[in-house]
JSON list of C-alpha atoms in Angstrom, two decimals:
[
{"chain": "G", "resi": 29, "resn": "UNK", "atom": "CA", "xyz": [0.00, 0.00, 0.00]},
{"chain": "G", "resi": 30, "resn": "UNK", "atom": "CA", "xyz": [1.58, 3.30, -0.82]},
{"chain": "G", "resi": 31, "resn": "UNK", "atom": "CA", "xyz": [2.41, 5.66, 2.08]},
{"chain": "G", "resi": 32, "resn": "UNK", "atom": "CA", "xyz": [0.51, 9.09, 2.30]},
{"chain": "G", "resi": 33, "resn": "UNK", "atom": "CA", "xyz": [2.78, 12.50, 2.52]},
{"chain": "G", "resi": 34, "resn": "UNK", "atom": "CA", "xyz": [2.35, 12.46, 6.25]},
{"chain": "G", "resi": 35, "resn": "UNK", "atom": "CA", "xyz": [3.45, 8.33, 6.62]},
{"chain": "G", "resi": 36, "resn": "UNK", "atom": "CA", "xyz": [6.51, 9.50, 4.69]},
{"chain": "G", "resi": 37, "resn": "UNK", "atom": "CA", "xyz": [7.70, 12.49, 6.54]},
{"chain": "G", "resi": 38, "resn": "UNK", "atom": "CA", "xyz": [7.11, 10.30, 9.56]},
{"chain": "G", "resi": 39, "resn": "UNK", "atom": "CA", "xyz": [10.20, 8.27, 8.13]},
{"chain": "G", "resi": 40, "resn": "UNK", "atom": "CA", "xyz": [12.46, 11.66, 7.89]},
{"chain": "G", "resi": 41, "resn": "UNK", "atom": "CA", "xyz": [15.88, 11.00, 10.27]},
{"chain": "G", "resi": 42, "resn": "UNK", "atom": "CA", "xyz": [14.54, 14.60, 12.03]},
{"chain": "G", "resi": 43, "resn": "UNK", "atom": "CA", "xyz": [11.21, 13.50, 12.29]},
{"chain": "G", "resi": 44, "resn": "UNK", "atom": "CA", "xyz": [11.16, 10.10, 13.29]},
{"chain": "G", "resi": 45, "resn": "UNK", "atom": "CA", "xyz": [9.13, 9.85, 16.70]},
{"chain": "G", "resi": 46, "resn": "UNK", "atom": "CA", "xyz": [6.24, 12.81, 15.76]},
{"chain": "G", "resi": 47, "resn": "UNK", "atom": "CA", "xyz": [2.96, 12.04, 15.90]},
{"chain": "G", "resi": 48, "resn": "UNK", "atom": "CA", "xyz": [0.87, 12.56, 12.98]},
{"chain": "G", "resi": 49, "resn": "UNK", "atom": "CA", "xyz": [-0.43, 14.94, 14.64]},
{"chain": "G", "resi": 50, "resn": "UNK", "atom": "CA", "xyz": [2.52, 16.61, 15.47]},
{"chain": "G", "resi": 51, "resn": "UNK", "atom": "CA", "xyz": [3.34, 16.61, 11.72]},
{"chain": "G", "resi": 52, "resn": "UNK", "atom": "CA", "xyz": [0.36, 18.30, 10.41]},
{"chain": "G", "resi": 53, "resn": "UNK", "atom": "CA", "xyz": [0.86, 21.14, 13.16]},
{"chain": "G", "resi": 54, "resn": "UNK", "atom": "CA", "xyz": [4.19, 21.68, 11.70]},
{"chain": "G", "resi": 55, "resn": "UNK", "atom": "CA", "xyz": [3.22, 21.93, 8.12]},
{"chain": "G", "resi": 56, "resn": "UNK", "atom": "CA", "xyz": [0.98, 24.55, 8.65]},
{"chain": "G", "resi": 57, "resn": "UNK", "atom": "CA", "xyz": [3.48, 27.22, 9.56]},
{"chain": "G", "resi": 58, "resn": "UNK", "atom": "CA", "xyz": [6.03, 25.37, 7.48]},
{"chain": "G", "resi": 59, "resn": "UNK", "atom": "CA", "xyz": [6.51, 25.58, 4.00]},
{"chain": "G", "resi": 60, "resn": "UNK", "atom": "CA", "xyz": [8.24, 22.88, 2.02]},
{"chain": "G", "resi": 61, "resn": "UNK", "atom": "CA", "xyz": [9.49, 23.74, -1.09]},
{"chain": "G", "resi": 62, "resn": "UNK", "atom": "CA", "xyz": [9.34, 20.02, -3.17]},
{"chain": "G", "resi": 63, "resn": "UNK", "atom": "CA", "xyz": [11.42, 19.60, -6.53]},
{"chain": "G", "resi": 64, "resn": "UNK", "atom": "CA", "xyz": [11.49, 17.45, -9.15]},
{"chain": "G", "resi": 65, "resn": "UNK", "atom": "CA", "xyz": [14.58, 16.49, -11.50]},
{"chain": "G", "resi": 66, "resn": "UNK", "atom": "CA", "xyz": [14.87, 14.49, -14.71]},
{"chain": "G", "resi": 67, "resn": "UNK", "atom": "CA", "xyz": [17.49, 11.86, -14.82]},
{"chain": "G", "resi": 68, "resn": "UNK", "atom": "CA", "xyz": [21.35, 13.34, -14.62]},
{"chain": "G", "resi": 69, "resn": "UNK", "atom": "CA", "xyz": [19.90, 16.52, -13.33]},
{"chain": "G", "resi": 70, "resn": "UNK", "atom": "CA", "xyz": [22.10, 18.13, -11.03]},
{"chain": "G", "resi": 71, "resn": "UNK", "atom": "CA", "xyz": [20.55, 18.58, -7.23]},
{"chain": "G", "resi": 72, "resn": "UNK", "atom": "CA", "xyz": [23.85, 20.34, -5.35]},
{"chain": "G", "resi": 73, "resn": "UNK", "atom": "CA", "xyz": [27.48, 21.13, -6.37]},
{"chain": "G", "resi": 74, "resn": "UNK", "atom": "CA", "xyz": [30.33, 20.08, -4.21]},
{"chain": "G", "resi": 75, "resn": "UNK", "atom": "CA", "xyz": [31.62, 23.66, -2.85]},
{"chain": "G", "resi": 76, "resn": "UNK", "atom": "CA", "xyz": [27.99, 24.96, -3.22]},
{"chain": "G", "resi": 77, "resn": "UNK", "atom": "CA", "xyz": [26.72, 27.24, -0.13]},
{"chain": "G", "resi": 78, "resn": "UNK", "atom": "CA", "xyz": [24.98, 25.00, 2.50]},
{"chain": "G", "resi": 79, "resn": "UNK", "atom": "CA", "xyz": [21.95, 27.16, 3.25]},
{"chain": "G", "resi": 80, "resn": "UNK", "atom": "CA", "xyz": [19.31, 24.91, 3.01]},
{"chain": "G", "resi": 81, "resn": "UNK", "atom": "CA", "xyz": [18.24, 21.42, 4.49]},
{"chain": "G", "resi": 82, "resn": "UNK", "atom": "CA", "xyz": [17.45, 19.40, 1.22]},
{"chain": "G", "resi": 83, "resn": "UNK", "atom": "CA", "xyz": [15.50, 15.76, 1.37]},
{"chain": "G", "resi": 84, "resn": "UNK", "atom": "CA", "xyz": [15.87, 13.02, -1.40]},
{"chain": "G", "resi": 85, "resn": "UNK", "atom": "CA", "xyz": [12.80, 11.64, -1.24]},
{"chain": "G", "resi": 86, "resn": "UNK", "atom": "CA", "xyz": [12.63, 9.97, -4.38]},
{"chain": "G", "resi": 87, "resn": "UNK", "atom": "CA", "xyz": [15.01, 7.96, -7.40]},
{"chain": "G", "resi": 88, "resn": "UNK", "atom": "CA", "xyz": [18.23, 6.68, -7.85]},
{"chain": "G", "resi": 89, "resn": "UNK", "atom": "CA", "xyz": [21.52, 9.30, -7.24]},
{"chain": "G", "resi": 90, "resn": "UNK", "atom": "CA", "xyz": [25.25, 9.56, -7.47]},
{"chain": "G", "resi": 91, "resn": "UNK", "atom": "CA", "xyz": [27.34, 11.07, -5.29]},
{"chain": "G", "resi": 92, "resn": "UNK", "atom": "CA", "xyz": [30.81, 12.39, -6.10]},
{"chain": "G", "resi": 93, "resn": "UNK", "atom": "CA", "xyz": [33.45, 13.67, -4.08]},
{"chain": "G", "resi": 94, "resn": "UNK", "atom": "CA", "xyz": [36.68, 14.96, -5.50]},
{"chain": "G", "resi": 95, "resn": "UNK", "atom": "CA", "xyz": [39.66, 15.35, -3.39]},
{"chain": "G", "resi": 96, "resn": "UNK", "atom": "CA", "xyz": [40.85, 18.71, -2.48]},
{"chain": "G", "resi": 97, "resn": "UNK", "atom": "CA", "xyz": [44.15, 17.97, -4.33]},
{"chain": "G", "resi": 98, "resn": "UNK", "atom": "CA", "xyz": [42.46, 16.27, -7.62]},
{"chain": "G", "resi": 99, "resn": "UNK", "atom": "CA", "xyz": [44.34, 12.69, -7.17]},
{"chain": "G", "resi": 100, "resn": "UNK", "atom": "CA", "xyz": [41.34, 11.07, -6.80]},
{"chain": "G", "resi": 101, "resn": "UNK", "atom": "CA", "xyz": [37.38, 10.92, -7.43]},
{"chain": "G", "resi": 102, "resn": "UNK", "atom": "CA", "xyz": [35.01, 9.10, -5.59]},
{"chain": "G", "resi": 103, "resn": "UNK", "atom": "CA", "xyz": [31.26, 8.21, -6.46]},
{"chain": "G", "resi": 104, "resn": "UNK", "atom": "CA", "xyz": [28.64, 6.02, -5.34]},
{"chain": "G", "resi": 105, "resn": "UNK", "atom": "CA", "xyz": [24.93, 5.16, -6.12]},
{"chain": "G", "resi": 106, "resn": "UNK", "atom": "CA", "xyz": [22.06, 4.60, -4.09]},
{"chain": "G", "resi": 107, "resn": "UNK", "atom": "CA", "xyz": [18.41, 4.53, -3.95]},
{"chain": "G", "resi": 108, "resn": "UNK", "atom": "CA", "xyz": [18.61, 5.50, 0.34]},
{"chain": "G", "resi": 109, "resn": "UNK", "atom": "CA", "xyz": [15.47, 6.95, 0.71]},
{"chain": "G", "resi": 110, "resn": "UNK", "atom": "CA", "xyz": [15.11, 9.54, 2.28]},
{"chain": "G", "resi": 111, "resn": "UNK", "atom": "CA", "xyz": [18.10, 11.33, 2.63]},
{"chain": "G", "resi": 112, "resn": "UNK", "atom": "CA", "xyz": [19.15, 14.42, 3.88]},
{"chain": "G", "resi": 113, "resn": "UNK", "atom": "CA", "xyz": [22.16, 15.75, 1.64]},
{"chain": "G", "resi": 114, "resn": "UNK", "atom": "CA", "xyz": [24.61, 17.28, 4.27]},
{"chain": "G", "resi": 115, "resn": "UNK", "atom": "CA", "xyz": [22.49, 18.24, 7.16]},
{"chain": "G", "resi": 116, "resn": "UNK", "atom": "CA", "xyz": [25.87, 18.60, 9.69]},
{"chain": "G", "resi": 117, "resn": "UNK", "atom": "CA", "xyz": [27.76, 21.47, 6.94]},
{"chain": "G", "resi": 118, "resn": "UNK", "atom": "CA", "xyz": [24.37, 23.91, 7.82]},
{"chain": "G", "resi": 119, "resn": "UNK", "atom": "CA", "xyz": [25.95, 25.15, 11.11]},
{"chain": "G", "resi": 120, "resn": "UNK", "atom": "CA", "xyz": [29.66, 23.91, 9.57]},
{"chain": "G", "resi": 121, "resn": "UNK", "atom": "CA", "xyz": [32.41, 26.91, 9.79]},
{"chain": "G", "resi": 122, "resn": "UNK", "atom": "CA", "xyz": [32.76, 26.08, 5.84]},
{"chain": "G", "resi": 123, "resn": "UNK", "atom": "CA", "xyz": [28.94, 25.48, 5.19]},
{"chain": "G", "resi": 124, "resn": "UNK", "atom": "CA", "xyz": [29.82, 24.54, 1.77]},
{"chain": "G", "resi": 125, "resn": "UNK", "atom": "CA", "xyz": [28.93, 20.90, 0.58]},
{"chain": "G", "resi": 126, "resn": "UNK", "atom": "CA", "xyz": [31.32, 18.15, 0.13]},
{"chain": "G", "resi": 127, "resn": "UNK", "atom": "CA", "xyz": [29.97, 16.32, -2.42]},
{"chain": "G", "resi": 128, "resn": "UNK", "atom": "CA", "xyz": [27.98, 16.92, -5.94]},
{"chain": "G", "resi": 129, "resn": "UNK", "atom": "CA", "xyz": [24.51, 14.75, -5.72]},
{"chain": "G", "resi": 130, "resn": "UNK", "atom": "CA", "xyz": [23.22, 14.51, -9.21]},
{"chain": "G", "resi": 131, "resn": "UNK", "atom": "CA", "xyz": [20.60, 11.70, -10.03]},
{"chain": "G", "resi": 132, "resn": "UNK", "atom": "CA", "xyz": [20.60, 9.03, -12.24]},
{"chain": "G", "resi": 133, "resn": "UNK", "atom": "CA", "xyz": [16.89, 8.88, -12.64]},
{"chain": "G", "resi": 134, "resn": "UNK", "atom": "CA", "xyz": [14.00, 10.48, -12.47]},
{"chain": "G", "resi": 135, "resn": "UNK", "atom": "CA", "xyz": [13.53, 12.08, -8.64]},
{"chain": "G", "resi": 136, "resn": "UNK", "atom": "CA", "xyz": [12.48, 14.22, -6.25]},
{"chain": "G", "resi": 137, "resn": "UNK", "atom": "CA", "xyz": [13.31, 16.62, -3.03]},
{"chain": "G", "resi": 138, "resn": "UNK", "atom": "CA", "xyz": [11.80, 18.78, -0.85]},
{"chain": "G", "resi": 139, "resn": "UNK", "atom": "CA", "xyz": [14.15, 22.21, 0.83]},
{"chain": "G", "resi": 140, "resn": "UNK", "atom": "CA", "xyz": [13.48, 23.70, 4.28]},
{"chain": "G", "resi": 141, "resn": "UNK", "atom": "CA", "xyz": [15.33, 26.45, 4.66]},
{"chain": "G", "resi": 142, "resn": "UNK", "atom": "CA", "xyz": [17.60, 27.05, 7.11]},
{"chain": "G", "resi": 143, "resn": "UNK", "atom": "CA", "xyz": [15.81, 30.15, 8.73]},
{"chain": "G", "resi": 144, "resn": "UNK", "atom": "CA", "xyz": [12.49, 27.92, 9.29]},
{"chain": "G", "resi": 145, "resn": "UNK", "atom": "CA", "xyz": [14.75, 24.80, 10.93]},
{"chain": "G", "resi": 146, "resn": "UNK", "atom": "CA", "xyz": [16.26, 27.30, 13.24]},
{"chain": "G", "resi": 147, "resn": "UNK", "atom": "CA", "xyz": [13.44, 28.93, 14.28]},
{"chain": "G", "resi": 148, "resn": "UNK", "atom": "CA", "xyz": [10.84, 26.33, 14.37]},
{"chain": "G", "resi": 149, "resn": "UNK", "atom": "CA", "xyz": [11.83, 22.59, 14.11]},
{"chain": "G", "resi": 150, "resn": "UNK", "atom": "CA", "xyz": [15.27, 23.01, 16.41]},
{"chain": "G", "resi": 151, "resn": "UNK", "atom": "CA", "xyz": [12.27, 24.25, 19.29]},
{"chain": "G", "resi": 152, "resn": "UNK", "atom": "CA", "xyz": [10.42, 20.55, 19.25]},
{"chain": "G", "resi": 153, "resn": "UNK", "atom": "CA", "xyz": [12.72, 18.85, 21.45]},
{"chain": "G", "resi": 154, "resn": "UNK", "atom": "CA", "xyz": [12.16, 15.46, 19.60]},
{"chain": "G", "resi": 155, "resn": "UNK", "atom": "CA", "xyz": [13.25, 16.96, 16.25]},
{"chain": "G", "resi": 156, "resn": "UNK", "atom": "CA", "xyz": [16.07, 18.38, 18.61]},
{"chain": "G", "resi": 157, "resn": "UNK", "atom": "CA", "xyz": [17.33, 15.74, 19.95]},
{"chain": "G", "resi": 158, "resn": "UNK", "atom": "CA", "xyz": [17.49, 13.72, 16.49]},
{"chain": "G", "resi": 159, "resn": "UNK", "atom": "CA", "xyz": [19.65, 16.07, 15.28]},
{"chain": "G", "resi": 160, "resn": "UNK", "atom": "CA", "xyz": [21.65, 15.91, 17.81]},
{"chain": "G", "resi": 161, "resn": "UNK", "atom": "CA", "xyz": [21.73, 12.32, 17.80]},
{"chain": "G", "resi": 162, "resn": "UNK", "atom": "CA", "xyz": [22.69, 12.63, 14.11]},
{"chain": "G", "resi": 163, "resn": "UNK", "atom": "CA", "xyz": [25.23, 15.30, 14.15]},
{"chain": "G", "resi": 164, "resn": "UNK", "atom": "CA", "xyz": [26.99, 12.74, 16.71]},
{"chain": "G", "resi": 165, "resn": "UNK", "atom": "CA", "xyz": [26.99, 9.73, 14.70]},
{"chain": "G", "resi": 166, "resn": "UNK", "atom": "CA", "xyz": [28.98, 11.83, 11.58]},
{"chain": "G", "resi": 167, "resn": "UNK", "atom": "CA", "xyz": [31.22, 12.37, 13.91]},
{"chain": "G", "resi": 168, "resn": "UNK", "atom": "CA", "xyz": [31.84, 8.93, 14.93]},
{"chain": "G", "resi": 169, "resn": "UNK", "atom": "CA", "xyz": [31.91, 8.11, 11.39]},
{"chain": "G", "resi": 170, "resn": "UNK", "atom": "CA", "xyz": [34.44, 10.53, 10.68]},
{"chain": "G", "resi": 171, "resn": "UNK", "atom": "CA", "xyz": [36.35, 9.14, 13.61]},
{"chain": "G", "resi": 172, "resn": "UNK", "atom": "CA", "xyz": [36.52, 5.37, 12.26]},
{"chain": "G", "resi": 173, "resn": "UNK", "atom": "CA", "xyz": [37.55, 6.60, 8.86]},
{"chain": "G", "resi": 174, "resn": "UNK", "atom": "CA", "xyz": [40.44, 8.62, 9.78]},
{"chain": "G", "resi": 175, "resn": "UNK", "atom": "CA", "xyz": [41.77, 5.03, 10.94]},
{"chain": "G", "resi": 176, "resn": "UNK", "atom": "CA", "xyz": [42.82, 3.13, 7.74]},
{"chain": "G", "resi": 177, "resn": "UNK", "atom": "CA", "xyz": [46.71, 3.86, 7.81]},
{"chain": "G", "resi": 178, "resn": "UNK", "atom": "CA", "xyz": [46.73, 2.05, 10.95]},
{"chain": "G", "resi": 179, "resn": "UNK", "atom": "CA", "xyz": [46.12, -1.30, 9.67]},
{"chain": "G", "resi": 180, "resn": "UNK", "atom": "CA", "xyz": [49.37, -3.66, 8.44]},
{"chain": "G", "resi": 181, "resn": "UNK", "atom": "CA", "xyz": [47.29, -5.48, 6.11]},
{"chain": "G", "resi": 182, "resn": "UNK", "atom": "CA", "xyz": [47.79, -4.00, 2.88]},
{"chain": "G", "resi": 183, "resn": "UNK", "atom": "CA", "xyz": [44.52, -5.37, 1.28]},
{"chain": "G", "resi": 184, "resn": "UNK", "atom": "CA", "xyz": [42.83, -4.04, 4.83]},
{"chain": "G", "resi": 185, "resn": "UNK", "atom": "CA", "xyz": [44.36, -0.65, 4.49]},
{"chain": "G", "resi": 186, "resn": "UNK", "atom": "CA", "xyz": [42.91, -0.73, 0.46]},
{"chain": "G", "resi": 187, "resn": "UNK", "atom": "CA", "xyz": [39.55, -1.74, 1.52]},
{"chain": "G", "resi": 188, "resn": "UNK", "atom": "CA", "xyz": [39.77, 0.80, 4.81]},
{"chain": "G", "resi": 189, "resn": "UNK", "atom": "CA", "xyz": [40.67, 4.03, 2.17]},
{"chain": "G", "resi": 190, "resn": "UNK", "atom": "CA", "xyz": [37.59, 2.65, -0.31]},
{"chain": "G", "resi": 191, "resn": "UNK", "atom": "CA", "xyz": [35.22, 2.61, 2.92]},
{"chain": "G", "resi": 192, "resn": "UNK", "atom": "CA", "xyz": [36.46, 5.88, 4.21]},
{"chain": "G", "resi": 193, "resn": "UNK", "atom": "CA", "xyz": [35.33, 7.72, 1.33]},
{"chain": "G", "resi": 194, "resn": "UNK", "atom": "CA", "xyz": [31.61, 6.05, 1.75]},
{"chain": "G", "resi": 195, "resn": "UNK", "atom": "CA", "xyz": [28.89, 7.47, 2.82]},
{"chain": "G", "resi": 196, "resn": "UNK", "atom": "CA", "xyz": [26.77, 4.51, 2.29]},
{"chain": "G", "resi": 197, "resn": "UNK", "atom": "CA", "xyz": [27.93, 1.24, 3.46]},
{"chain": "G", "resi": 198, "resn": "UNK", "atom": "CA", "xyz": [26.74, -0.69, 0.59]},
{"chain": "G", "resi": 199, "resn": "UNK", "atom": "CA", "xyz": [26.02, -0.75, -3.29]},
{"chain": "G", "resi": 200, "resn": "UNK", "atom": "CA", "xyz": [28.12, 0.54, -6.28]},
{"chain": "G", "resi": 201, "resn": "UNK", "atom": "CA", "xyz": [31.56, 2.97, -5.88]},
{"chain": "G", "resi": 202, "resn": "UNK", "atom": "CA", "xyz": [33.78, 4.08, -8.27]},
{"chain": "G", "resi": 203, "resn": "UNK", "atom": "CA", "xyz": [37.08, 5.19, -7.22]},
{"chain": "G", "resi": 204, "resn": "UNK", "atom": "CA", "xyz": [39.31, 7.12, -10.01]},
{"chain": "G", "resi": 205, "resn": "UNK", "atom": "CA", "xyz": [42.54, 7.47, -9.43]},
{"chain": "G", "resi": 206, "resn": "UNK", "atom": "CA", "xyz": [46.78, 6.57, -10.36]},
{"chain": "G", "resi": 207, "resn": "UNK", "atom": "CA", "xyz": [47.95, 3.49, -9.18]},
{"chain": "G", "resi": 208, "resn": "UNK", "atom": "CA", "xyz": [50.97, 5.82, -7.94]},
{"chain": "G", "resi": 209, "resn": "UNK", "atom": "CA", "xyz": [48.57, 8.04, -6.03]},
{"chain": "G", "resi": 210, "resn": "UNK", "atom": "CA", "xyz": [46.79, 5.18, -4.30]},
{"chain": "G", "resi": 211, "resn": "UNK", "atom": "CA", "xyz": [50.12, 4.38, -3.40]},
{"chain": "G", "resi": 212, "resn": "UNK", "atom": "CA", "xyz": [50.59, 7.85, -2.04]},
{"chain": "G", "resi": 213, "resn": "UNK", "atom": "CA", "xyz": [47.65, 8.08, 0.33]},
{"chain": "G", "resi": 214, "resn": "UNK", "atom": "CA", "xyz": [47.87, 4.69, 2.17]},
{"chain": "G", "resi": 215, "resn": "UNK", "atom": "CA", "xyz": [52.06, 4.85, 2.59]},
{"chain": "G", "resi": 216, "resn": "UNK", "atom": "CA", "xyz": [52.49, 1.94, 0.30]},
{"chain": "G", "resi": 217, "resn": "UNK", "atom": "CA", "xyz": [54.28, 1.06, -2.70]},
{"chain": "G", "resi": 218, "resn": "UNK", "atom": "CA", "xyz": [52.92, 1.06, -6.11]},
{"chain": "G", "resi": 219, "resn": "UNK", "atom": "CA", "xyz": [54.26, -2.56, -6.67]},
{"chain": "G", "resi": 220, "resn": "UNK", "atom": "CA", "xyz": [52.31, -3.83, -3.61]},
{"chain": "G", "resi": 221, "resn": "UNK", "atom": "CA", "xyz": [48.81, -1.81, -4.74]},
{"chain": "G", "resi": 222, "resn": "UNK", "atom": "CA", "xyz": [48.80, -3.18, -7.94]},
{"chain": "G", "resi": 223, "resn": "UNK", "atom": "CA", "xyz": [49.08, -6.90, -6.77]},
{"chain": "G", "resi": 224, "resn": "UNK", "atom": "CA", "xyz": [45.97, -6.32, -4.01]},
{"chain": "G", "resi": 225, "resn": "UNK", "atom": "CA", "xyz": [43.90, -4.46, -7.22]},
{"chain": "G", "resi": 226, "resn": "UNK", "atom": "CA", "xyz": [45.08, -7.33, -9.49]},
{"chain": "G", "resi": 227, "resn": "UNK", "atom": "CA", "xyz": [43.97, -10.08, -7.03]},
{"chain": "G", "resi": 228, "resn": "UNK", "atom": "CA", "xyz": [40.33, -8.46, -6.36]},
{"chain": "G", "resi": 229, "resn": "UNK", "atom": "CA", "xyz": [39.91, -7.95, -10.28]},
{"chain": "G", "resi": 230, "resn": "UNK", "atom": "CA", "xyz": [40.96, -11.70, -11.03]},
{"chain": "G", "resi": 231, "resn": "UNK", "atom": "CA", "xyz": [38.07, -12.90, -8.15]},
{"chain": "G", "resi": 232, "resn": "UNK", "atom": "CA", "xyz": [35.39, -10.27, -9.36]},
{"chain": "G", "resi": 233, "resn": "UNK", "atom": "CA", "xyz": [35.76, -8.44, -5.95]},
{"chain": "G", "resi": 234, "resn": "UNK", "atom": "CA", "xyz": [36.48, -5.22, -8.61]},
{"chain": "G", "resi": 235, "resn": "UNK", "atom": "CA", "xyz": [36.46, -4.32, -12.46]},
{"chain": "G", "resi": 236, "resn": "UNK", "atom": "CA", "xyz": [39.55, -2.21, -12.86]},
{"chain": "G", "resi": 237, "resn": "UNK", "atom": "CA", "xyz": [40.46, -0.21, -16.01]},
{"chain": "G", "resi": 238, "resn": "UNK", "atom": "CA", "xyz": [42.90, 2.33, -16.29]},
{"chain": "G", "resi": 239, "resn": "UNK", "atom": "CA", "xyz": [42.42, 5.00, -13.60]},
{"chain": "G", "resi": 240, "resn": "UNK", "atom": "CA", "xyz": [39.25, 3.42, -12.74]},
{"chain": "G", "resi": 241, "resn": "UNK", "atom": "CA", "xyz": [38.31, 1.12, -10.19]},
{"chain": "G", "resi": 242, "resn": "UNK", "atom": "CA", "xyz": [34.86, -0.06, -10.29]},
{"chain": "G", "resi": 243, "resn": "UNK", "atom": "CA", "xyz": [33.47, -1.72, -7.28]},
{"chain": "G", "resi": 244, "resn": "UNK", "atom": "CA", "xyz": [29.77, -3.80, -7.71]},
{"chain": "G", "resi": 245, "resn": "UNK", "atom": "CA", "xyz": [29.27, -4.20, -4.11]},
{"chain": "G", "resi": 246, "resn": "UNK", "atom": "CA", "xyz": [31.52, -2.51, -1.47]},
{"chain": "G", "resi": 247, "resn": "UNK", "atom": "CA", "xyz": [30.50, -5.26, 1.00]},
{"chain": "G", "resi": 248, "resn": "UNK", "atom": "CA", "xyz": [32.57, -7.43, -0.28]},
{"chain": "G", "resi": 249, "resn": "UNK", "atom": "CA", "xyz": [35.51, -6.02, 0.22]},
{"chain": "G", "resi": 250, "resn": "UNK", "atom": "CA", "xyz": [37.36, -7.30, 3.06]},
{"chain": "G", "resi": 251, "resn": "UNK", "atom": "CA", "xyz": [37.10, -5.83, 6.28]}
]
C-alpha cells in the first residue's frame, strides 16, 4: 500500500518519533518547497553554499566527491530513501557541501530552509534531539575513517581508504585514481597496490580499467 505524505515524513531521520499529529501542526506554519529532476539533473554542487536542508525523497543518485588535491574521485549510487544531503555542513564553519549529488533517474526533493529549521523545528525537542543524535553519529563516522593507515594489512588498508570515502555502506563505488597516487595516500608502494587491485579484479571483488576502479558491491571487500 503506498504511504501518504504524512506516513513518509514520519520516516524523515529529524522526524522520526512525531505524531501525525505533530506533523500536520508543523506543516501549517512550514513551507516545504518540493522539486522534481529528470534523470542526470544536477541537485547540489560540491563547494555549493549550505543554506538549506534538502530531502531526497525519491530515485536513484550519485554522489561524487573529489579530493581537495584532484588525485582522486570518488562516487557512489544509491536509492537510500530519504536522505538528507549534508544536514551537519548547515551550522559547519565552511557550510559549503562536500559532495555533488546529481541523479541518475527520475527524482524528487523537498528544501526547508535554514531560517524555518532554526526557528521552528530546532524548538520541538524530539526533532532536537534527532539532530543531535545525528550530528553525533557523523562524527563517529568521521572518527573510524580517519583510521585506515593504521592497519598492516595492505589489502585491509585498500579496503579501509575505499570505505572511508563512503557514505553509504553498501552498493556501487567508483574510485578514479593513479595506481601511484593510491600508493601515495595509504604509505604503500605502487608494486604492492597493484598486486591487491590485481587479485580483487581476477576474483570479481572489482572491475579495474585504467584510472578506474569499479566496485559492484563494497561489502565485499574485506574488512
Amino acid at each position: 500500500m503506498e504511504m501518504n505524505m504524512f506516513e513518509k515524513m514520519q520516516q524523515l531521520p529529524f522526524l522520526q518519533g512525531l505524531s501525525l499529529n505533530s506533523i500536520q501542526n508543523i506543516l501549517t506554519f512550514l513551507k516545504l518547497d518540493f522539486n522534481t529532476y529528470e534523470e542526470n539533473e544536477t541537485i547540489v554542487h560540491q563547494g555549493e553554499q549550505c543554506n538549506r536542508l534538502i530531502y531526497i525523497i525519491d530515485g536513484e543518485f550519485e554522489v561524487e566527491y573529489r579530493s581537495n588535491t584532484e588525485s582522486y574521485i570518488f562516487s557512489e549510487i544509491s536509492t537510500d530513501c530519504p536522505h538528507a544531503i549534508e544536514a551537519y555542513n548547515l551550522f559547519s564553519i565552511k557550510r559549503k557541501y562536500d559532495h555533488t549529488y546529481t541523479f541518475r533517474s527520475k527524482g524528487a526533493t523537498f528544501t526547508i530552509s535554514k531560517d524555518a529549521l532554526n526557528s521552528r523545528l530546532l524548538d520541538n525537542r524530539i526533532i532536537r534531539s534527532n539532530f543531535i543524535n545525528y550530528l553525533s553519529n557523523q562524527t563517529s563516522k568521521g572518527i573510524s575513517k580517519s583510521k585506515f593507515h593504521l592497519s598492516s594489512d595492505i589489502e585491509r588498508r585498500v579496503a579501509m581508504f575505499i570505505r572511508s570515502n563512503c557514505m553509504f555502506d553498501r552498493g556501487e563505488k567508483i574510485l578514479r585514481i593513479k595506481m601511484e597516487d593510491l600508493a601515495d595516500l595509504i604509505d604503500e608502494t605502487r608494486l604492492n597496490v597493484s598486486k591487491v587491485l590485481n587479485k580483487w579484479d581476477s576474483i570479481g571483488l572489482i572491475e579495474q580499467k585504467r584510472q578506474n576502479i569499479h566496485i559492484p558491491d563494497i561489502e565485499k571487500l574485506p574488512r
